[in-house]
PDB file of C-alpha atoms in Angstrom:
ATOM      1  CA  UNK A   1     -33.695 -55.574 -19.018  1.00 42.00           C
ATOM      2  CA  UNK A   2     -36.518 -54.219 -21.868  1.00 46.00           C
ATOM      3  CA  UNK A   3     -37.863 -56.475 -23.854  1.00 43.00           C
ATOM      4  CA  UNK A   4     -36.271 -59.409 -22.734  1.00 44.00           C
ATOM      5  CA  UNK A   5     -38.649 -62.513 -21.062  1.00 46.00           C
ATOM      6  CA  UNK A   6     -36.781 -64.943 -19.835  1.00 50.00           C
ATOM      7  CA  UNK A   7     -36.909 -67.050 -22.450  1.00 49.00           C
ATOM      8  CA  UNK A   8     -33.927 -68.394 -25.216  1.00 48.00           C
ATOM      9  CA  UNK A   9     -33.013 -65.612 -27.436  1.00 46.00           C
ATOM     10  CA  UNK A  10     -34.459 -68.096 -30.364  1.00 46.00           C
ATOM     11  CA  UNK A  11     -36.061 -71.406 -30.897  1.00 44.00           C
ATOM     12  CA  UNK A  12     -32.900 -74.020 -30.933  1.00 41.00           C
ATOM     13  CA  UNK A  13     -32.577 -76.217 -33.954  1.00 43.00           C
ATOM     14  CA  UNK A  14     -30.815 -78.864 -32.245  1.00 42.00           C
ATOM     15  CA  UNK A  15     -29.764 -79.330 -28.486  1.00 41.00           C
ATOM     16  CA  UNK A  16     -26.449 -80.508 -29.193  1.00 50.00           C
ATOM     17  CA  UNK A  17     -23.370 -79.540 -27.074  1.00 53.00           C
ATOM     18  CA  UNK A  18     -20.473 -77.427 -28.235  1.00 52.00           C
ATOM     19  CA  UNK A  19     -19.230 -78.688 -31.749  1.00 56.00           C
ATOM     20  CA  UNK A  20     -15.658 -78.722 -31.618  1.00 58.00           C
ATOM     21  CA  UNK A  21     -14.831 -76.413 -33.945  1.00 55.00           C
ATOM     22  CA  UNK A  22     -15.600 -73.667 -32.276  1.00 54.00           C
ATOM     23  CA  UNK A  23     -13.213 -74.219 -29.333  1.00 52.00           C
ATOM     24  CA  UNK A  24     -10.572 -72.627 -29.685  1.00 48.00           C
ATOM     25  CA  UNK A  25      -7.401 -75.474 -30.987  1.00 40.00           C
ATOM     26  CA  UNK A  26      -5.705 -77.054 -28.331  1.00 39.00           C
ATOM     27  CA  UNK A  27      -7.891 -75.640 -25.806  1.00 60.00           C
ATOM     28  CA  UNK A  28     -10.400 -77.927 -23.732  1.00 80.00           C
ATOM     29  CA  UNK A  29     -13.182 -75.938 -21.589  1.00 85.00           C
ATOM     30  CA  UNK A  30     -13.279 -76.596 -18.118  1.00 88.00           C
ATOM     31  CA  UNK A  31     -16.844 -77.897 -16.457  1.00 88.00           C
ATOM     32  CA  UNK A  32     -17.906 -74.372 -15.170  1.00 89.00           C
ATOM     33  CA  UNK A  33     -16.565 -72.603 -18.822  1.00 90.00           C
ATOM     34  CA  UNK A  34     -18.939 -75.449 -20.405  1.00 88.00           C
ATOM     35  CA  UNK A  35     -21.760 -74.373 -18.072  1.00 89.00           C
ATOM     36  CA  UNK A  36     -21.248 -71.388 -19.478  1.00 90.00           C
ATOM     37  CA  UNK A  37     -21.446 -72.617 -22.903  1.00 89.00           C
ATOM     38  CA  UNK A  38     -24.383 -75.134 -22.686  1.00 87.00           C
ATOM     39  CA  UNK A  39     -26.518 -72.468 -20.870  1.00 88.00           C
ATOM     40  CA  UNK A  40     -29.672 -72.988 -21.949  1.00 85.00           C
ATOM     41  CA  UNK A  41     -31.827 -70.088 -20.945  1.00 79.00           C
ATOM     42  CA  UNK A  42     -31.626 -66.253 -21.996  1.00 83.00           C
ATOM     43  CA  UNK A  43     -28.489 -63.672 -21.583  1.00 86.00           C
ATOM     44  CA  UNK A  44     -25.654 -65.453 -19.768  1.00 84.00           C
ATOM     45  CA  UNK A  45     -22.626 -62.731 -17.672  1.00 86.00           C
ATOM     46  CA  UNK A  46     -19.170 -64.250 -17.203  1.00 87.00           C
ATOM     47  CA  UNK A  47     -17.246 -62.198 -14.317  1.00 88.00           C
ATOM     48  CA  UNK A  48     -13.761 -63.980 -13.719  1.00 89.00           C
ATOM     49  CA  UNK A  49     -10.357 -62.822 -13.198  1.00 91.00           C
ATOM     50  CA  UNK A  50      -7.584 -62.023 -16.611  1.00 88.00           C
ATOM     51  CA  UNK A  51      -6.733 -65.499 -18.240  1.00 88.00           C
ATOM     52  CA  UNK A  52      -9.481 -67.357 -16.962  1.00 90.00           C
ATOM     53  CA  UNK A  53     -10.772 -68.107 -20.471  1.00 89.00           C
ATOM     54  CA  UNK A  54     -13.631 -65.618 -20.742  1.00 88.00           C
ATOM     55  CA  UNK A  55     -12.986 -64.738 -24.578  1.00 88.00           C
ATOM     56  CA  UNK A  56     -12.598 -68.391 -25.585  1.00 87.00           C
ATOM     57  CA  UNK A  57     -15.891 -69.408 -23.414  1.00 89.00           C
ATOM     58  CA  UNK A  58     -17.745 -66.517 -25.168  1.00 88.00           C
ATOM     59  CA  UNK A  59     -16.452 -67.436 -28.631  1.00 89.00           C
ATOM     60  CA  UNK A  60     -17.832 -70.998 -27.789  1.00 89.00           C
ATOM     61  CA  UNK A  61     -20.889 -69.770 -26.558  1.00 90.00           C
ATOM     62  CA  UNK A  62     -21.964 -67.626 -29.403  1.00 89.00           C
ATOM     63  CA  UNK A  63     -20.236 -70.724 -31.756  1.00 87.00           C
ATOM     64  CA  UNK A  64     -22.750 -72.988 -30.067  1.00 87.00           C
ATOM     65  CA  UNK A  65     -25.827 -70.561 -29.800  1.00 88.00           C
ATOM     66  CA  UNK A  66     -25.320 -69.934 -33.960  1.00 88.00           C
ATOM     67  CA  UNK A  67     -24.914 -73.993 -34.353  1.00 87.00           C
ATOM     68  CA  UNK A  68     -28.158 -74.145 -32.840  1.00 87.00           C
ATOM     69  CA  UNK A  69     -30.210 -72.141 -34.698  1.00 90.00           C
ATOM     70  CA  UNK A  70     -30.355 -68.434 -33.227  1.00 90.00           C
ATOM     71  CA  UNK A  71     -29.539 -65.877 -35.431  1.00 92.00           C
ATOM     72  CA  UNK A  72     -26.082 -64.449 -35.245  1.00 90.00           C
ATOM     73  CA  UNK A  73     -27.557 -60.536 -35.904  1.00 91.00           C
ATOM     74  CA  UNK A  74     -29.813 -61.399 -32.572  1.00 93.00           C
ATOM     75  CA  UNK A  75     -26.260 -62.322 -30.400  1.00 90.00           C
ATOM     76  CA  UNK A  76     -24.943 -59.319 -27.832  1.00 90.00           C
ATOM     77  CA  UNK A  77     -21.041 -59.640 -27.221  1.00 88.00           C
ATOM     78  CA  UNK A  78     -19.564 -57.161 -25.302  1.00 86.00           C
ATOM     79  CA  UNK A  79     -16.276 -56.344 -23.639  1.00 84.00           C
ATOM     80  CA  UNK A  80     -13.905 -54.433 -21.901  1.00 82.00           C
ATOM     81  CA  UNK A  81     -12.094 -53.208 -24.080  1.00 86.00           C
ATOM     82  CA  UNK A  82     -11.419 -51.577 -27.941  1.00 90.00           C
ATOM     83  CA  UNK A  83      -8.560 -54.088 -28.543  1.00 89.00           C
ATOM     84  CA  UNK A  84     -10.961 -57.089 -26.361  1.00 85.00           C
ATOM     85  CA  UNK A  85     -13.519 -56.864 -29.244  1.00 86.00           C
ATOM     86  CA  UNK A  86     -11.073 -56.860 -32.136  1.00 90.00           C
ATOM     87  CA  UNK A  87      -9.782 -59.814 -30.242  1.00 88.00           C
ATOM     88  CA  UNK A  88     -12.896 -61.420 -30.117  1.00 86.00           C
ATOM     89  CA  UNK A  89     -14.359 -60.411 -33.854  1.00 87.00           C
ATOM     90  CA  UNK A  90     -11.125 -62.386 -34.940  1.00 90.00           C
ATOM     91  CA  UNK A  91     -11.633 -65.297 -32.835  1.00 87.00           C
ATOM     92  CA  UNK A  92     -15.159 -65.709 -34.501  1.00 85.00           C
ATOM     93  CA  UNK A  93     -14.235 -64.822 -38.139  1.00 85.00           C
ATOM     94  CA  UNK A  94     -12.381 -68.264 -37.909  1.00 79.00           C
TER      95      UNK A  94
END
């Protein structure tokens, strides 16, 4: 990946766990999802079956990165379809 040094994307302002307001209402993260959300390194790839909670996990990870001081414009989120992208955008806007 060009330009990636293997370090976190930006310095963290604090090293707290995922703020509760970034987790979907009523949804609890599994240990595997929490590991993704709190991943301390740079890029993170998540592969899982449909319905496994990838979108909720991704939204929680973005929220956690922003809460830690990462500039939102430096975070890249991709998904498999335009509909999924619209879903992610809507969830992030909440």
